[in-house]
Amino acid sequence: ILKKIQKEINDIRNNIERNLNNIIHSQIQHALQDKIFTLKNNRYCLPVKSSHKNIIKGTVLDISSSGATFFIEPESIHELNNTLLYKELELQREIDRILQILSSEIGNHAEQLKANARILAYLDFCIAIARFAINYNAHTPAISQAPYIECINARHPLLAILLKEKVVPCSITCGKTFNCLIISGVNTGGKTVLLKM
């Protein structure tokens, strides 16, 4: 049905444009502001000079801001414009009907689709983590039950992203043989970076 309505709309448009082209290339072409047709309020019309507005019989759809151009729908295409409007409304109703059917079908499988979306989101998340780990030589930390921290050749992850090879890795241990660690050094020596890492 959709294809049939679309074809009818195209046929009507072609008919209107053929009719308007005949007018544009007729003896009254001197009355036109431009040798073109246009659309006003979704209706085909001709731009007519205000001084010649009575030459073309039809309905005035609009007037330019300067008042120099009247947009007139010729009588010969009035019914065609109406038919085109009806057909476009019919087309929209058919599209709405199809979308309603499709929405209903999708609604019947909403839970499955939501579950699939969750699975895909999780897989996407896992792939993103894996790619990040490969790009920045990242490793999953081993979580120990013993109360100590040991970082071997660790790098601040954000700096590793921004500076890549320029980040100097560092190793630090606390809690095995001693429970307190004092970090000191000159300004811009890397203390904050180490603590954030």
Coordinates of C-alpha atoms in Angstrom, one line a residue:
I1 CA 0.0 0.0 0.0
L2 CA 2.8 2.4 0.9
K3 CA 4.5 1.9 -2.5
K4 CA 1.2 2.4 -4.3
I5 CA 0.5 5.7 -2.4
Q6 CA 4.1 6.9 -3.0
K7 CA 3.7 6.2 -6.7
E8 CA 0.4 8.1 -6.8
I9 CA 2.0 11.1 -5.0
N10 CA 4.9 11.1 -7.5
D11 CA 2.4 11.0 -10.5
I12 CA 0.5 13.9 -9.0
R13 CA 3.7 15.9 -8.5
N14 CA 4.8 15.2 -12.0
N15 CA 1.4 16.3 -13.3
I16 CA 1.5 19.6 -11.3
E17 CA 5.1 20.4 -12.4
R18 CA 4.3 19.7 -16.0
N19 CA 1.3 22.0 -15.8
L20 CA 3.3 24.8 -14.1
N21 CA 6.1 24.4 -16.6
N22 CA 3.6 24.9 -19.4
I23 CA 2.4 28.2 -17.7
I24 CA 6.0 29.3 -17.2
H25 CA 6.8 28.9 -20.9
S26 CA 3.5 30.3 -22.1
Q27 CA 2.7 33.9 -23.3
I28 CA 2.3 35.1 -19.7
Q29 CA 5.9 34.3 -18.6
H30 CA 6.5 38.1 -18.5
A31 CA 4.2 38.3 -15.5
L32 CA 6.5 36.0 -13.5
Q33 CA 9.2 37.3 -11.1
D34 CA 11.3 34.2 -11.9
K35 CA 10.8 31.4 -14.4
I36 CA 10.4 28.8 -11.6
F37 CA 7.6 27.3 -9.4
T38 CA 7.9 27.1 -5.7
L39 CA 6.1 25.7 -2.6
K40 CA 4.2 27.8 -0.1
N41 CA 2.2 26.1 2.7
N42 CA 3.0 22.8 1.0
R43 CA 1.2 23.9 -2.1
Y44 CA 2.7 24.5 -5.5
C45 CA 2.6 28.1 -6.8
L46 CA 4.2 30.7 -9.1
P47 CA 6.1 33.9 -8.1
V48 CA 4.1 36.6 -9.9
K49 CA 5.1 40.3 -10.1
S50 CA 2.7 42.4 -8.0
S51 CA 1.9 44.6 -11.0
H52 CA 0.7 41.5 -13.0
K53 CA -1.1 39.6 -10.2
N54 CA -4.4 39.8 -12.1
I55 CA -3.1 38.1 -15.2
I56 CA -2.9 34.7 -13.6
K57 CA -6.2 33.4 -12.2
G58 CA -5.8 31.6 -8.9
T59 CA -5.4 31.8 -5.2
V60 CA -2.8 34.1 -3.5
L61 CA -1.0 31.9 -1.0
D62 CA 1.6 34.4 0.2
I63 CA 3.2 37.8 -0.5
S64 CA 6.9 38.6 -0.3
S65 CA 8.1 40.9 2.5
S66 CA 8.7 43.7 0.0
G67 CA 5.3 43.2 -1.6
A68 CA 6.9 42.9 -5.0
T69 CA 6.0 39.2 -5.4
F70 CA 2.7 37.4 -5.1
F71 CA 2.8 33.6 -4.7
I72 CA -0.2 32.5 -6.7
E73 CA -1.6 29.0 -7.0
P74 CA -3.1 28.8 -10.6
E75 CA -6.7 27.6 -10.9
S76 CA -5.5 24.8 -13.2
I77 CA -3.6 23.1 -10.4
H78 CA -5.9 23.9 -7.4
E79 CA -7.5 20.4 -7.4
L80 CA -4.2 18.7 -8.0
N81 CA -2.7 20.5 -5.0
N82 CA -5.7 19.3 -2.9
T83 CA -5.3 15.7 -4.2
L84 CA -1.6 15.9 -3.4
L85 CA -2.4 17.1 0.2
Y86 CA -4.9 14.3 0.7
K87 CA -2.5 11.7 -0.6
E88 CA 0.3 13.0 1.6
L89 CA -2.0 12.7 4.6
E90 CA -2.9 9.2 3.5
L91 CA 0.8 8.3 3.2
Q92 CA 1.5 9.6 6.8
R93 CA -1.5 7.6 8.1
E94 CA -0.1 4.5 6.4
I95 CA 3.4 5.1 7.8
D96 CA 1.9 5.6 11.3
R97 CA 0.0 2.3 10.9
I98 CA 3.1 0.4 9.9
L99 CA 5.1 1.9 12.8
Q100 CA 2.4 1.0 15.2
I101 CA 2.5 -2.6 14.0
L102 CA 6.3 -2.7 14.2
S103 CA 6.3 -1.1 17.7
S104 CA 3.7 -3.7 18.8
E105 CA 5.9 -6.5 17.5
I106 CA 9.0 -5.1 19.2
G107 CA 6.9 -4.7 22.4
N108 CA 6.2 -8.4 22.4
H109 CA 10.0 -9.0 22.6
A110 CA 10.9 -6.1 24.9
E111 CA 12.4 -8.2 27.7
Q112 CA 14.6 -10.2 25.3
L113 CA 15.7 -7.0 23.6
K114 CA 16.6 -5.4 26.9
A115 CA 18.5 -8.5 28.0
N116 CA 20.4 -8.4 24.7
A117 CA 21.2 -4.7 25.1
R118 CA 22.6 -5.4 28.6
I119 CA 24.8 -8.2 27.2
L120 CA 26.0 -6.1 24.3
A121 CA 26.8 -3.2 26.7
Y122 CA 28.8 -5.6 28.9
L123 CA 30.7 -7.0 26.0
D124 CA 31.4 -3.5 24.7
F125 CA 32.7 -2.6 28.1
C126 CA 35.0 -5.7 28.2
I127 CA 36.3 -5.0 24.8
A128 CA 37.1 -1.4 25.7
I129 CA 39.0 -2.5 28.8
A130 CA 40.9 -5.1 26.8
R131 CA 41.9 -2.6 24.1
F132 CA 43.0 -0.1 26.8
A133 CA 45.1 -2.8 28.5
I134 CA 46.8 -3.8 25.2
N135 CA 47.5 -0.2 24.2
Y136 CA 48.9 0.9 27.6
N137 CA 50.5 -2.5 28.7
A138 CA 48.1 -2.5 31.6
H139 CA 47.7 -5.5 34.0
T140 CA 44.9 -6.6 36.3
P141 CA 46.1 -6.1 39.9
A142 CA 46.4 -9.2 42.1
I143 CA 44.3 -8.6 45.3
S144 CA 46.0 -10.0 48.3
Q145 CA 44.4 -10.8 51.7
A146 CA 47.6 -9.7 53.4
P147 CA 47.7 -6.0 54.5
Y148 CA 50.4 -4.7 52.2
I149 CA 50.8 -2.8 48.9
E150 CA 53.4 -3.7 46.3
C151 CA 53.5 -2.0 43.0
I152 CA 56.2 -3.1 40.5
N153 CA 57.0 -0.8 37.5
A154 CA 53.7 0.9 38.0
R155 CA 52.6 4.0 36.0
H156 CA 49.9 6.6 36.6
P157 CA 47.2 5.4 34.1
L158 CA 46.0 8.9 33.0
L159 CA 49.6 10.1 32.5
A160 CA 50.3 6.8 30.6
I161 CA 47.5 7.8 28.2
L162 CA 48.6 11.4 27.8
L163 CA 52.4 10.9 27.7
K164 CA 52.7 7.3 26.6
E165 CA 56.4 6.4 26.6
K166 CA 57.5 9.4 28.6
V167 CA 56.1 8.1 31.9
V168 CA 58.8 6.7 34.2
P169 CA 57.6 3.5 36.0
C170 CA 58.3 3.2 39.7
S171 CA 58.2 0.4 42.2
I172 CA 56.9 0.8 45.8
T173 CA 56.2 -1.5 48.7
C174 CA 54.6 -0.8 52.0
G175 CA 53.4 -3.1 54.8
K176 CA 55.7 -6.1 54.3
T177 CA 58.8 -5.3 56.4
F178 CA 57.6 -1.8 57.5
N179 CA 54.2 -0.1 58.0
C180 CA 55.0 3.5 57.4
L181 CA 56.5 5.2 54.4
I182 CA 57.5 8.9 54.1
I183 CA 57.6 10.3 50.6
S184 CA 59.7 13.4 50.2
G185 CA 61.6 15.3 47.5
V186 CA 61.9 18.5 45.6
N187 CA 59.1 20.4 44.0
T188 CA 57.8 18.8 40.7
G189 CA 59.8 15.6 41.7
G190 CA 56.8 13.3 41.2
K191 CA 55.5 12.9 44.8
T192 CA 51.8 13.6 43.9
V193 CA 52.0 11.5 40.7
L194 CA 53.3 8.6 42.8
L195 CA 50.6 9.0 45.4
K196 CA 47.8 9.2 42.8
M197 CA 49.3 6.2 41.0

